[in-house]
Coordinates of C-alpha atoms in Angstrom, one line a residue:
X86 CA 4.9 -148.4 -73.8
X87 CA 2.7 -146.1 -71.6
X88 CA 4.4 -143.1 -70.0
X89 CA 4.7 -143.0 -66.3
X90 CA 2.8 -140.5 -64.2
X91 CA 4.7 -137.8 -62.4
X92 CA 3.7 -137.4 -58.8
X93 CA 4.9 -135.0 -56.2
X94 CA 6.0 -136.4 -52.8
X95 CA 2.8 -135.1 -51.3
X96 CA 0.6 -136.7 -53.9
X97 CA 2.4 -140.0 -53.4
X98 CA 1.9 -139.8 -49.7
X99 CA -1.8 -139.2 -50.2
X100 CA -2.1 -142.1 -52.6
X101 CA -0.4 -144.4 -50.1
X102 CA -2.8 -143.3 -47.3
X103 CA -5.8 -143.7 -49.5
X104 CA -4.8 -147.2 -50.6
X105 CA -4.5 -148.1 -47.0
X106 CA -7.9 -146.6 -46.3
X107 CA -6.4 -144.1 -43.8
X108 CA -7.3 -141.0 -45.7
X109 CA -11.1 -141.3 -45.4
X110 CA -13.7 -140.6 -42.8
X111 CA -14.8 -143.5 -40.6
X112 CA -18.2 -144.9 -41.1
X113 CA -21.1 -143.4 -39.1
X114 CA -23.3 -145.4 -36.9
X115 CA -22.6 -148.9 -35.6
X116 CA -19.8 -150.8 -37.2
X117 CA -21.1 -154.1 -38.7
X118 CA -19.4 -157.0 -40.4
X119 CA -19.9 -155.4 -43.8
X120 CA -17.6 -152.5 -42.8
X121 CA -14.9 -154.9 -41.6
X122 CA -15.2 -157.1 -44.7
X123 CA -15.0 -154.2 -47.2
X124 CA -11.9 -152.9 -45.3
X125 CA -10.1 -156.2 -45.5
X126 CA -11.1 -156.6 -49.2
X127 CA -9.6 -153.2 -49.9
X128 CA -6.4 -153.9 -48.0
X129 CA -6.1 -157.3 -49.6
X130 CA -4.8 -159.0 -46.4
X131 CA -5.0 -158.3 -42.7
X132 CA -2.0 -159.6 -40.8
X133 CA -2.7 -161.7 -37.7
X134 CA -0.2 -161.3 -34.9
X135 CA 0.1 -163.0 -31.5
X136 CA 1.9 -160.0 -30.0
X137 CA -0.4 -158.0 -27.8
X138 CA 0.9 -154.8 -26.4
X139 CA -2.1 -152.6 -26.7
X140 CA -4.3 -155.1 -28.6
X141 CA -3.6 -157.7 -31.4
X142 CA -2.6 -156.2 -34.7
X143 CA -5.7 -157.3 -36.6
X144 CA -7.9 -155.4 -34.3
X145 CA -5.7 -152.2 -34.2
X146 CA -5.6 -152.1 -38.0
X147 CA -9.3 -152.3 -38.4
X148 CA -9.9 -149.9 -35.5
X149 CA -7.7 -147.3 -37.3
X150 CA -9.9 -147.6 -40.4
X151 CA -13.4 -148.0 -39.1
X152 CA -13.4 -147.0 -35.5
X153 CA -14.7 -149.0 -32.5
X154 CA -16.2 -152.3 -33.3
X155 CA -17.2 -155.5 -31.4
X156 CA -14.1 -157.8 -31.7
X157 CA -16.5 -160.8 -31.7
X158 CA -17.6 -159.7 -35.2
X159 CA -14.1 -160.4 -36.6
X160 CA -14.0 -163.8 -34.9
X161 CA -17.4 -164.6 -36.4
X162 CA -16.1 -163.7 -39.9
X163 CA -13.2 -166.1 -39.7
X164 CA -15.0 -169.3 -38.5
X165 CA -17.0 -171.8 -40.4
X166 CA -19.0 -170.1 -43.2
X167 CA -17.3 -166.7 -42.5
X168 CA -16.2 -164.2 -45.1
X169 CA -12.5 -164.4 -44.2
X170 CA -10.0 -167.2 -43.9
X171 CA -6.6 -167.4 -42.4
X172 CA -3.5 -168.5 -44.3
X173 CA 0.2 -167.7 -44.8
X174 CA 0.5 -164.7 -47.1
X175 CA 3.8 -163.0 -46.2
X176 CA 2.9 -164.0 -42.6
X177 CA -0.3 -165.3 -41.0
X178 CA -3.1 -163.2 -42.4
X179 CA -6.8 -163.0 -42.9
X180 CA -8.1 -162.7 -46.5
X181 CA -11.4 -162.8 -48.2
X182 CA -12.5 -166.4 -48.9
X183 CA -12.8 -165.6 -52.6
X184 CA -8.9 -165.4 -52.7
X185 CA -8.4 -168.9 -51.3
X186 CA -8.1 -170.5 -54.7
X187 CA -5.3 -168.1 -55.6
X188 CA -3.1 -169.6 -52.8
X189 CA -3.6 -173.3 -53.8
X190 CA -0.3 -173.2 -55.7
X191 CA 1.4 -172.2 -52.5
X192 CA -0.3 -175.0 -50.5
X193 CA 1.0 -177.5 -53.1
X194 CA 4.6 -176.5 -52.4
X195 CA 6.9 -178.7 -50.3
X196 CA 7.4 -175.8 -47.9
X197 CA 4.8 -173.1 -48.4
X198 CA 6.6 -170.7 -46.0
X199 CA 9.1 -169.8 -48.7
X200 CA 11.9 -171.6 -46.8
X201 CA 15.3 -172.3 -48.1
X202 CA 15.8 -175.6 -50.0
X203 CA 17.6 -177.0 -46.9
X204 CA 14.7 -176.1 -44.6
X205 CA 12.2 -177.4 -47.1
X206 CA 14.1 -180.7 -47.1
X207 CA 13.9 -180.9 -43.3
X208 CA 10.2 -180.4 -43.5
X209 CA 9.9 -183.2 -46.1
X210 CA 12.0 -185.5 -43.9
X211 CA 9.8 -184.6 -40.9
X212 CA 6.7 -185.3 -42.9
X213 CA 8.1 -188.7 -44.1
X214 CA 9.0 -189.6 -40.5
X215 CA 5.5 -188.8 -39.2
X216 CA 3.4 -189.7 -42.2
X217 CA 1.2 -192.3 -40.4
X218 CA 0.6 -190.0 -37.5
X219 CA -0.3 -187.1 -39.8
X220 CA -2.8 -189.3 -41.6
X221 CA -4.2 -190.3 -38.2
X222 CA -4.6 -186.6 -37.2
X223 CA -6.4 -185.9 -40.5
X224 CA -8.8 -188.8 -39.9
X225 CA -9.4 -187.6 -36.3
X226 CA -10.4 -184.1 -37.5
X227 CA -12.6 -185.7 -40.3
X228 CA -14.4 -187.8 -37.7
X229 CA -14.6 -185.5 -34.7
X230 CA -15.0 -182.1 -36.4
X231 CA -13.2 -178.9 -35.4
X232 CA -10.2 -179.5 -33.1
X233 CA -7.4 -177.5 -31.5
X234 CA -4.1 -179.1 -30.8
X235 CA -5.0 -179.3 -27.1
X236 CA -8.1 -181.4 -27.9
X237 CA -6.3 -184.1 -29.9
X238 CA -6.7 -187.6 -28.5
X239 CA -2.9 -188.2 -28.8
X240 CA -1.2 -184.8 -29.1
X241 CA 2.3 -186.3 -28.5
X242 CA 3.6 -183.6 -26.3
X243 CA 7.4 -183.0 -26.1
X244 CA 9.6 -182.1 -23.2
X245 CA 12.3 -179.5 -23.5
X246 CA 12.9 -175.8 -23.5
X247 CA 9.8 -173.6 -24.0
X248 CA 10.7 -172.8 -27.7
X249 CA 11.0 -176.5 -28.5
X250 CA 7.9 -177.9 -26.8
X251 CA 5.4 -177.6 -29.6
X252 CA 3.6 -181.0 -29.7
X253 CA 4.0 -183.3 -32.6
X254 CA 0.2 -183.1 -32.8
X255 CA 0.3 -179.3 -33.3
X256 CA 3.0 -179.6 -35.9
X257 CA 0.9 -182.2 -37.7
X258 CA -2.1 -179.9 -37.7
X259 CA 0.1 -177.1 -39.0
X260 CA 1.5 -179.3 -41.8
X261 CA -2.0 -180.1 -42.9
X262 CA -3.1 -176.5 -42.6
X263 CA -0.2 -175.0 -44.7
X264 CA -0.8 -177.7 -47.3
X265 CA -4.5 -176.9 -47.6
X266 CA -5.8 -180.2 -46.2
X267 CA -7.2 -178.4 -43.2
X268 CA -8.5 -174.8 -42.7
X269 CA -8.3 -172.9 -39.5
X270 CA -9.6 -170.0 -37.5
X271 CA -8.8 -168.6 -34.1
X272 CA -10.7 -168.4 -30.8
X273 CA -10.8 -165.2 -28.8
X274 CA -7.9 -166.6 -26.8
X275 CA -5.9 -166.8 -30.1
X276 CA -5.9 -170.7 -30.2
X277 CA -6.2 -172.1 -33.6
X278 CA -9.0 -174.5 -34.4
X279 CA -8.7 -176.8 -37.4
X280 CA -11.3 -178.5 -39.6
X281 CA -11.7 -179.7 -43.2
X282 CA -11.8 -176.9 -45.7
X283 CA -15.2 -177.9 -47.0
X284 CA -16.6 -177.4 -43.5
X285 CA -14.9 -174.0 -43.0
X286 CA -14.7 -172.1 -46.2

């Protein structure tokens, strides 16, 4: 068995900073997609977060590594034919498209979120109760092309408190997304757009 390497606290801190690409000089000149792509590749994943105090997390993380860049570049990298794709790692995250096959095992699970068996059973029951509608949504995306939940012909909106109003259409799109039957990217307003994986990746 190989022996471990002894590190001082300072060396360990420097290694952690280097692994996160925080201990290096920022690129000189204009920041282009290549800079963003190599940074995400080195980090492994780039968490996507809806919370926006200063700016959304995915932009702050990249800014801290490469400096100022046009945010539209990241949006362009995540749409059809882009270098990155969104999926659930430990949370919603952008990853290099080359890593998508590594997550197919997770897409095949009954509940890819890593839920408890009870919650996974609820998701299966929900899927069984809405199977025909979910198939209709998949057919609509196949026929019409990229769609957000707001553009579905029958989104099946629900009444209720704000935390329980997610439409059945959006839930169906999310089901198809987490199970790998649809891929998705986000608009600048953070709305998810869904399409068939072969037209996105």
